[in-house]
Amino acid sequence: MKSAISIAALCAALMFSASMPTMAYAADKPTLAFVVNGASDFWKAAEAGVKKAQAELPDYNLELKYPEQSSVAIQQRLMDDLVTAGVKGIMVSAVDPKTSTDGLNKIASETALFTTDSDAPQTNRIAYIGSSNVDAGKQAAEIAKKAMPNGGKCLGFVGLLGADNAKERIQGMKDGLAGTKIELVDVRGDDIDQTRAKKNVEDALVASPDVNCMVGFYSYNTPRIYEALRDAGKLGQITVVGFDDDPITLGGVKEGTVAATVVQQPFEWAYQGMKMMAAYLKGDKSSIPDNKLLIIKTVIVGKDDVDAYAANLKKMAGN
């Protein structure tokens, strides 16, 4: 897996690139775009998936695009610019699907629209490819139950409280904890602001001393939990349930300070999604499921699984 890059440096680069004029794409080589919901190292695996798909789709130009900020308006503007430039298909992780129906339908009327990561089933999107976030939440509950047989209180942290992926993971975890002595008492949002994400944890350590479990629902939340607990000298004293495969998260799993993590497969979302879009544009709809959902399973990575999982990540990234 490629080394994690500085979020600050990434954001600076994105702001610079966003200031450049949008170029029209060549009509003889259709462009397909994968649009993410914000700057996060989580999407590096998707970049690798796009790269692999590009090698198999030489007649297409494939791109992964980051909005300058995690904002509905900014993401919509990015997609509008892509459509104006002639992009033939967009796969998007919508920042807030519930408030973006009109905007997403506008894009769907102008190009082939697919969703990933956070679905927008109420729109005219062609299909969703990604995780079952409800199932992922239930897996998080399994981690908590195994790590906390005597029960406890969990506090969750997430980027976008309004996004379907967040709501579904939270509900899935609550469903999985039903009837146990473990409770998910609250979830704090940070709007994909790394500094705020860590501060949310720091504030919780002071305001909620009875909490003995913390859940990082987005890829960067678990690393910020880890850092806040480390700085407070409380690593190992509070159960940490993770999502995704940030190097800090995997390191915590390996050393035992993170109970386990639920990992998704953004590499497969991008790789399979780009190929699906390309086939669809050629008139081949055979890869579109009848229910318009292509679910890529999530898995739990525990201490005994970390080394093999990390090795596979490096292999997928071409390292």
Short mmCIF file of N, CA and C in Angstrom, two decimals, residues 167-310:
data_model
loop_
_atom_site.label_atom_id
_atom_site.label_comp_id
_atom_site.label_asym_id
_atom_site.label_seq_id
_atom_site.Cartn_x
_atom_site.Cartn_y
_atom_site.Cartn_z
N LYS A 167 -25.33 6.84 8.46
CA LYS A 167 -26.59 6.46 9.10
C LYS A 167 -26.76 4.94 9.13
N GLU A 168 -26.41 4.29 8.03
CA GLU A 168 -26.61 2.85 7.95
C GLU A 168 -25.63 2.09 8.84
N ARG A 169 -24.38 2.55 8.92
CA ARG A 169 -23.42 1.89 9.81
C ARG A 169 -23.84 2.04 11.27
N ILE A 170 -24.29 3.23 11.60
CA ILE A 170 -24.73 3.48 12.98
C ILE A 170 -25.94 2.60 13.30
N GLN A 171 -26.92 2.57 12.40
CA GLN A 171 -28.10 1.75 12.65
C GLN A 171 -27.74 0.27 12.69
N GLY A 172 -26.86 -0.17 11.81
CA GLY A 172 -26.43 -1.56 11.81
C GLY A 172 -25.77 -1.95 13.11
N MET A 173 -24.94 -1.04 13.65
CA MET A 173 -24.30 -1.35 14.92
C MET A 173 -25.31 -1.40 16.05
N LYS A 174 -26.25 -0.46 16.05
CA LYS A 174 -27.30 -0.48 17.09
C LYS A 174 -28.11 -1.76 17.01
N ASP A 175 -28.44 -2.18 15.80
CA ASP A 175 -29.19 -3.43 15.63
C ASP A 175 -28.38 -4.61 16.16
N GLY A 176 -27.09 -4.61 15.86
CA GLY A 176 -26.23 -5.71 16.30
C GLY A 176 -26.02 -5.76 17.80
N LEU A 177 -26.18 -4.62 18.46
CA LEU A 177 -25.99 -4.55 19.92
C LEU A 177 -27.30 -4.76 20.68
N ALA A 178 -28.41 -4.80 19.97
CA ALA A 178 -29.71 -4.95 20.63
C ALA A 178 -29.75 -6.20 21.50
N GLY A 179 -30.24 -6.03 22.72
CA GLY A 179 -30.34 -7.16 23.64
C GLY A 179 -29.08 -7.46 24.41
N THR A 180 -28.03 -6.65 24.21
CA THR A 180 -26.78 -6.86 24.94
C THR A 180 -26.62 -5.77 26.02
N LYS A 181 -25.53 -5.85 26.74
CA LYS A 181 -25.24 -4.85 27.77
C LYS A 181 -24.38 -3.71 27.22
N ILE A 182 -24.22 -3.67 25.90
CA ILE A 182 -23.43 -2.62 25.26
C ILE A 182 -24.38 -1.65 24.56
N GLU A 183 -24.12 -0.36 24.71
CA GLU A 183 -24.98 0.66 24.10
C GLU A 183 -24.13 1.67 23.35
N LEU A 184 -24.58 2.01 22.13
CA LEU A 184 -23.98 3.12 21.40
C LEU A 184 -24.76 4.36 21.80
N VAL A 185 -24.19 5.17 22.69
CA VAL A 185 -24.95 6.24 23.33
C VAL A 185 -25.06 7.50 22.47
N ASP A 186 -24.08 7.74 21.61
CA ASP A 186 -24.12 8.95 20.79
C ASP A 186 -23.07 8.83 19.68
N VAL A 187 -23.23 9.68 18.65
CA VAL A 187 -22.25 9.74 17.57
C VAL A 187 -21.97 11.21 17.28
N ARG A 188 -20.70 11.58 17.21
CA ARG A 188 -20.29 12.96 16.96
C ARG A 188 -19.77 13.10 15.52
N GLY A 189 -20.24 14.14 14.82
CA GLY A 189 -19.80 14.38 13.45
C GLY A 189 -18.72 15.44 13.38
N ASP A 190 -17.93 15.43 12.28
CA ASP A 190 -16.84 16.40 12.14
C ASP A 190 -16.75 17.01 10.74
N ASP A 191 -17.66 16.64 9.83
CA ASP A 191 -17.67 17.18 8.47
C ASP A 191 -16.33 16.97 7.74
N ILE A 192 -15.70 15.84 8.01
CA ILE A 192 -14.42 15.46 7.40
C ILE A 192 -13.36 16.55 7.64
N ASP A 193 -13.32 17.02 8.87
CA ASP A 193 -12.31 17.97 9.33
C ASP A 193 -11.41 17.22 10.30
N GLN A 194 -10.17 16.97 9.91
CA GLN A 194 -9.27 16.13 10.70
C GLN A 194 -9.02 16.69 12.10
N THR A 195 -8.84 18.00 12.18
CA THR A 195 -8.58 18.63 13.48
C THR A 195 -9.79 18.49 14.39
N ARG A 196 -10.96 18.74 13.83
CA ARG A 196 -12.19 18.63 14.61
C ARG A 196 -12.44 17.18 15.02
N ALA A 197 -12.07 16.23 14.16
CA ALA A 197 -12.28 14.82 14.47
C ALA A 197 -11.52 14.44 15.74
N LYS A 198 -10.28 14.88 15.84
CA LYS A 198 -9.50 14.56 17.03
C LYS A 198 -10.03 15.31 18.25
N LYS A 199 -10.41 16.56 18.06
CA LYS A 199 -10.93 17.35 19.18
C LYS A 199 -12.22 16.76 19.73
N ASN A 200 -13.06 16.20 18.85
CA ASN A 200 -14.28 15.55 19.32
C ASN A 200 -13.96 14.45 20.32
N VAL A 201 -12.90 13.70 20.03
CA VAL A 201 -12.49 12.62 20.94
C VAL A 201 -11.93 13.21 22.24
N GLU A 202 -11.09 14.22 22.10
CA GLU A 202 -10.51 14.85 23.29
C GLU A 202 -11.60 15.42 24.20
N ASP A 203 -12.60 16.06 23.60
CA ASP A 203 -13.70 16.62 24.39
C ASP A 203 -14.50 15.51 25.08
N ALA A 204 -14.68 14.40 24.38
CA ALA A 204 -15.45 13.29 24.94
C ALA A 204 -14.74 12.66 26.13
N LEU A 205 -13.43 12.62 26.09
CA LEU A 205 -12.68 12.05 27.22
C LEU A 205 -12.91 12.85 28.50
N VAL A 206 -13.14 14.15 28.34
CA VAL A 206 -13.39 15.00 29.50
C VAL A 206 -14.86 14.96 29.90
N ALA A 207 -15.74 15.06 28.92
CA ALA A 207 -17.17 15.19 29.19
C ALA A 207 -17.87 13.86 29.49
N SER A 208 -17.30 12.75 29.01
CA SER A 208 -17.98 11.45 29.17
C SER A 208 -17.02 10.40 29.75
N PRO A 209 -16.63 10.56 31.01
CA PRO A 209 -15.66 9.63 31.61
C PRO A 209 -16.19 8.21 31.77
N ASP A 210 -17.51 8.03 31.64
CA ASP A 210 -18.09 6.69 31.79
C ASP A 210 -18.05 5.90 30.49
N VAL A 211 -17.67 6.53 29.40
CA VAL A 211 -17.58 5.83 28.11
C VAL A 211 -16.33 4.95 28.10
N ASN A 212 -16.51 3.67 27.79
CA ASN A 212 -15.36 2.75 27.77
C ASN A 212 -15.16 2.10 26.41
N CYS A 213 -15.78 2.70 25.38
CA CYS A 213 -15.66 2.17 24.02
C CYS A 213 -15.84 3.32 23.04
N MET A 214 -14.97 3.37 22.03
CA MET A 214 -15.08 4.39 21.00
C MET A 214 -15.04 3.72 19.63
N VAL A 215 -15.89 4.23 18.73
CA VAL A 215 -16.04 3.64 17.40
C VAL A 215 -15.72 4.70 16.35
N GLY A 216 -14.80 4.40 15.45
CA GLY A 216 -14.46 5.31 14.35
C GLY A 216 -15.17 4.86 13.09
N PHE A 217 -16.28 5.51 12.73
CA PHE A 217 -17.12 5.03 11.62
C PHE A 217 -16.56 5.37 10.22
N TYR A 218 -15.68 6.38 10.13
CA TYR A 218 -15.03 6.69 8.86
C TYR A 218 -13.55 6.33 8.96
N SER A 219 -12.90 6.24 7.82
CA SER A 219 -11.53 5.71 7.78
C SER A 219 -10.56 6.49 8.65
N TYR A 220 -10.71 7.81 8.73
CA TYR A 220 -9.76 8.61 9.50
C TYR A 220 -10.17 8.77 10.96
N ASN A 221 -11.40 8.38 11.31
CA ASN A 221 -11.85 8.56 12.69
C ASN A 221 -11.09 7.69 13.67
N THR A 222 -10.83 6.44 13.29
CA THR A 222 -10.09 5.56 14.20
C THR A 222 -8.68 6.07 14.45
N PRO A 223 -7.92 6.53 13.44
CA PRO A 223 -6.62 7.12 13.73
C PRO A 223 -6.68 8.32 14.66
N ARG A 224 -7.72 9.15 14.51
CA ARG A 224 -7.83 10.32 15.41
C ARG A 224 -8.19 9.86 16.83
N ILE A 225 -8.99 8.81 16.95
CA ILE A 225 -9.28 8.23 18.27
C ILE A 225 -7.97 7.73 18.88
N TYR A 226 -7.21 6.99 18.08
CA TYR A 226 -5.94 6.43 18.55
C TYR A 226 -5.02 7.53 19.06
N GLU A 227 -4.89 8.60 18.28
CA GLU A 227 -3.98 9.69 18.66
C GLU A 227 -4.44 10.39 19.93
N ALA A 228 -5.75 10.63 20.04
CA ALA A 228 -6.27 11.31 21.24
C ALA A 228 -6.07 10.45 22.48
N LEU A 229 -6.32 9.14 22.36
CA LEU A 229 -6.11 8.25 23.50
C LEU A 229 -4.63 8.14 23.85
N ARG A 230 -3.79 8.08 22.84
CA ARG A 230 -2.34 8.03 23.09
C ARG A 230 -1.88 9.28 23.84
N ASP A 231 -2.32 10.44 23.37
CA ASP A 231 -1.90 11.70 23.99
C ASP A 231 -2.41 11.82 25.41
N ALA A 232 -3.57 11.20 25.68
CA ALA A 232 -4.15 11.26 27.03
C ALA A 232 -3.65 10.13 27.93
N GLY A 233 -2.81 9.26 27.39
CA GLY A 233 -2.30 8.13 28.17
C GLY A 233 -3.35 7.07 28.45
N LYS A 234 -4.33 6.95 27.54
CA LYS A 234 -5.44 6.02 27.77
C LYS A 234 -5.54 4.90 26.74
N LEU A 235 -4.50 4.73 25.93
CA LEU A 235 -4.51 3.62 24.99
C LEU A 235 -4.58 2.30 25.76
N GLY A 236 -5.44 1.42 25.33
CA GLY A 236 -5.58 0.14 26.01
C GLY A 236 -6.59 0.16 27.14
N GLN A 237 -7.01 1.37 27.57
CA GLN A 237 -7.99 1.48 28.65
C GLN A 237 -9.42 1.58 28.11
N ILE A 238 -9.55 2.00 26.87
CA ILE A 238 -10.85 2.16 26.22
C ILE A 238 -10.86 1.27 24.97
N THR A 239 -11.89 0.47 24.83
CA THR A 239 -12.03 -0.39 23.64
C THR A 239 -12.23 0.47 22.40
N VAL A 240 -11.48 0.20 21.36
CA VAL A 240 -11.60 0.94 20.11
C VAL A 240 -12.05 -0.01 19.01
N VAL A 241 -13.15 0.34 18.36
CA VAL A 241 -13.67 -0.42 17.22
C VAL A 241 -13.43 0.41 15.97
N GLY A 242 -12.75 -0.17 14.99
CA GLY A 242 -12.36 0.60 13.82
C GLY A 242 -13.14 0.28 12.56
N PHE A 243 -13.03 1.19 11.61
CA PHE A 243 -13.50 0.98 10.24
C PHE A 243 -12.35 1.29 9.29
N ASP A 244 -12.20 0.47 8.28
CA ASP A 244 -11.25 0.69 7.20
C ASP A 244 -9.81 0.41 7.62
N ASP A 245 -8.88 0.74 6.71
CA ASP A 245 -7.53 0.19 6.85
C ASP A 245 -6.43 1.24 6.82
N ASP A 246 -6.68 2.39 7.44
CA ASP A 246 -5.61 3.36 7.62
C ASP A 246 -4.43 2.69 8.31
N PRO A 247 -3.20 3.02 7.94
CA PRO A 247 -2.04 2.39 8.58
C PRO A 247 -2.02 2.51 10.09
N ILE A 248 -2.49 3.64 10.62
CA ILE A 248 -2.54 3.80 12.08
C ILE A 248 -3.54 2.81 12.68
N THR A 249 -4.67 2.64 12.01
CA THR A 249 -5.67 1.68 12.49
C THR A 249 -5.11 0.27 12.49
N LEU A 250 -4.48 -0.12 11.37
CA LEU A 250 -3.92 -1.47 11.29
C LEU A 250 -2.80 -1.66 12.31
N GLY A 251 -2.01 -0.62 12.54
CA GLY A 251 -0.97 -0.70 13.56
C GLY A 251 -1.57 -0.90 14.95
N GLY A 252 -2.68 -0.20 15.22
CA GLY A 252 -3.35 -0.36 16.51
C GLY A 252 -3.93 -1.75 16.68
N VAL A 253 -4.48 -2.31 15.59
CA VAL A 253 -4.99 -3.68 15.66
C VAL A 253 -3.86 -4.64 15.97
N LYS A 254 -2.72 -4.45 15.30
CA LYS A 254 -1.59 -5.36 15.49
C LYS A 254 -1.04 -5.31 16.91
N GLU A 255 -1.02 -4.10 17.50
CA GLU A 255 -0.48 -3.98 18.86
C GLU A 255 -1.54 -4.24 19.93
N GLY A 256 -2.80 -4.38 19.52
CA GLY A 256 -3.85 -4.72 20.47
C GLY A 256 -4.57 -3.54 21.09
N THR A 257 -4.27 -2.31 20.65
CA THR A 257 -4.96 -1.14 21.20
C THR A 257 -6.24 -0.81 20.43
N VAL A 258 -6.40 -1.41 19.26
CA VAL A 258 -7.67 -1.36 18.51
C VAL A 258 -8.17 -2.80 18.44
N ALA A 259 -9.40 -3.03 18.91
CA ALA A 259 -9.91 -4.40 19.04
C ALA A 259 -9.89 -5.12 17.69
N ALA A 260 -10.38 -4.46 16.66
CA ALA A 260 -10.40 -4.99 15.29
C ALA A 260 -11.01 -3.90 14.42
N THR A 261 -10.96 -4.10 13.11
CA THR A 261 -11.52 -3.09 12.21
C THR A 261 -12.32 -3.75 11.09
N VAL A 262 -13.39 -3.07 10.68
CA VAL A 262 -14.23 -3.53 9.58
C VAL A 262 -13.71 -2.87 8.31
N VAL A 263 -13.25 -3.68 7.37
CA VAL A 263 -12.63 -3.10 6.18
C VAL A 263 -13.52 -3.25 4.96
N GLN A 264 -13.53 -2.19 4.16
CA GLN A 264 -14.24 -2.18 2.89
C GLN A 264 -13.24 -2.45 1.77
N GLN A 265 -13.72 -2.40 0.55
CA GLN A 265 -12.85 -2.67 -0.58
C GLN A 265 -12.99 -1.59 -1.65
N PRO A 266 -12.54 -0.34 -1.36
CA PRO A 266 -12.66 0.73 -2.35
C PRO A 266 -11.89 0.45 -3.64
N PHE A 267 -10.85 -0.37 -3.55
CA PHE A 267 -10.14 -0.79 -4.77
C PHE A 267 -11.11 -1.47 -5.73
N GLU A 268 -11.91 -2.40 -5.19
CA GLU A 268 -12.86 -3.13 -6.03
C GLU A 268 -14.00 -2.24 -6.50
N TRP A 269 -14.43 -1.30 -5.63
CA TRP A 269 -15.48 -0.37 -6.06
C TRP A 269 -15.06 0.34 -7.33
N ALA A 270 -13.83 0.87 -7.30
CA ALA A 270 -13.34 1.65 -8.44
C ALA A 270 -13.06 0.76 -9.64
N TYR A 271 -12.39 -0.35 -9.41
CA TYR A 271 -12.02 -1.24 -10.51
C TYR A 271 -13.26 -1.81 -11.20
N GLN A 272 -14.14 -2.42 -10.41
CA GLN A 272 -15.34 -3.01 -11.00
C GLN A 272 -16.31 -1.92 -11.49
N GLY A 273 -16.37 -0.81 -10.76
CA GLY A 273 -17.29 0.26 -11.13
C GLY A 273 -16.94 0.90 -12.47
N MET A 274 -15.66 1.15 -12.70
CA MET A 274 -15.25 1.74 -13.96
C MET A 274 -15.54 0.80 -15.13
N LYS A 275 -15.29 -0.49 -14.92
CA LYS A 275 -15.57 -1.46 -15.98
C LYS A 275 -17.08 -1.57 -16.24
N MET A 276 -17.86 -1.48 -15.18
CA MET A 276 -19.32 -1.52 -15.32
C MET A 276 -19.81 -0.32 -16.11
N MET A 277 -19.28 0.87 -15.79
CA MET A 277 -19.69 2.07 -16.51
C MET A 277 -19.32 2.00 -17.99
N ALA A 278 -18.10 1.52 -18.26
CA ALA A 278 -17.65 1.42 -19.64
C ALA A 278 -18.55 0.46 -20.43
N ALA A 279 -18.88 -0.68 -19.83
CA ALA A 279 -19.75 -1.65 -20.50
C ALA A 279 -21.13 -1.05 -20.73
N TYR A 280 -21.65 -0.34 -19.73
CA TYR A 280 -22.97 0.27 -19.84
C TYR A 280 -23.02 1.25 -21.01
N LEU A 281 -21.97 2.05 -21.15
CA LEU A 281 -21.94 3.04 -22.23
C LEU A 281 -21.89 2.38 -23.61
N LYS A 282 -21.39 1.14 -23.65
CA LYS A 282 -21.35 0.40 -24.91
C LYS A 282 -22.64 -0.37 -25.16
N GLY A 283 -23.61 -0.22 -24.24
CA GLY A 283 -24.89 -0.89 -24.41
C GLY A 283 -25.01 -2.23 -23.71
N ASP A 284 -23.98 -2.62 -22.97
CA ASP A 284 -23.99 -3.90 -22.26
C ASP A 284 -24.44 -3.65 -20.82
N LYS A 285 -25.67 -4.03 -20.51
CA LYS A 285 -26.22 -3.82 -19.17
C LYS A 285 -26.24 -5.10 -18.34
N SER A 286 -25.55 -6.14 -18.81
CA SER A 286 -25.60 -7.44 -18.13
C SER A 286 -24.97 -7.42 -16.74
N SER A 287 -24.08 -6.46 -16.48
CA SER A 287 -23.44 -6.42 -15.17
C SER A 287 -24.25 -5.63 -14.14
N ILE A 288 -25.35 -5.02 -14.58
CA ILE A 288 -26.20 -4.25 -13.65
C ILE A 288 -27.18 -5.21 -12.98
N PRO A 289 -27.08 -5.41 -11.66
CA PRO A 289 -28.01 -6.32 -10.97
C PRO A 289 -29.45 -5.85 -11.08
N ASP A 290 -30.38 -6.76 -10.99
CA ASP A 290 -31.80 -6.40 -11.08
C ASP A 290 -32.20 -5.38 -10.02
N ASN A 291 -31.60 -5.50 -8.84
CA ASN A 291 -31.94 -4.56 -7.76
C ASN A 291 -31.05 -3.31 -7.78
N LYS A 292 -30.18 -3.23 -8.79
CA LYS A 292 -29.28 -2.08 -8.98
C LYS A 292 -28.27 -1.92 -7.85
N LEU A 293 -27.99 -3.00 -7.14
CA LEU A 293 -27.02 -2.97 -6.04
C LEU A 293 -25.96 -4.04 -6.27
N LEU A 294 -24.72 -3.63 -6.41
CA LEU A 294 -23.61 -4.57 -6.48
C LEU A 294 -22.83 -4.44 -5.18
N ILE A 295 -23.05 -5.39 -4.26
CA ILE A 295 -22.48 -5.31 -2.92
C ILE A 295 -21.13 -6.02 -2.86
N ILE A 296 -20.11 -5.27 -2.44
CA ILE A 296 -18.78 -5.82 -2.21
C ILE A 296 -18.64 -6.02 -0.70
N LYS A 297 -18.47 -7.25 -0.28
CA LYS A 297 -18.52 -7.57 1.15
C LYS A 297 -17.42 -6.89 1.97
N THR A 298 -17.79 -6.53 3.18
CA THR A 298 -16.82 -6.05 4.17
C THR A 298 -16.37 -7.23 5.03
N VAL A 299 -15.17 -7.11 5.58
CA VAL A 299 -14.63 -8.18 6.42
C VAL A 299 -14.02 -7.59 7.68
N ILE A 300 -13.94 -8.40 8.71
CA ILE A 300 -13.31 -7.99 9.96
C ILE A 300 -11.85 -8.39 9.94
N VAL A 301 -10.97 -7.44 10.22
CA VAL A 301 -9.54 -7.71 10.32
C VAL A 301 -9.13 -7.58 11.78
N GLY A 302 -8.69 -8.69 12.37
CA GLY A 302 -8.22 -8.70 13.75
C GLY A 302 -6.72 -8.84 13.82
N LYS A 303 -6.21 -8.99 15.00
CA LYS A 303 -4.76 -9.03 15.22
C LYS A 303 -4.08 -10.11 14.40
N ASP A 304 -4.70 -11.27 14.29
CA ASP A 304 -4.08 -12.38 13.57
C ASP A 304 -4.14 -12.22 12.05
N ASP A 305 -4.93 -11.26 11.57
CA ASP A 305 -5.13 -11.09 10.13
C ASP A 305 -4.34 -9.93 9.52
N VAL A 306 -3.76 -9.08 10.37
CA VAL A 306 -3.22 -7.81 9.89
C VAL A 306 -2.11 -7.97 8.87
N ASP A 307 -1.14 -8.81 9.14
CA ASP A 307 0.02 -8.92 8.24
C ASP A 307 -0.39 -9.38 6.85
N ALA A 308 -1.24 -10.39 6.78
CA ALA A 308 -1.68 -10.89 5.48
C ALA A 308 -2.51 -9.84 4.75
N TYR A 309 -3.35 -9.13 5.49
CA TYR A 309 -4.18 -8.10 4.87
C TYR A 309 -3.31 -6.96 4.33
N ALA A 310 -2.34 -6.50 5.13
CA ALA A 310 -1.47 -5.41 4.69
C ALA A 310 -0.66 -5.80 3.47
#
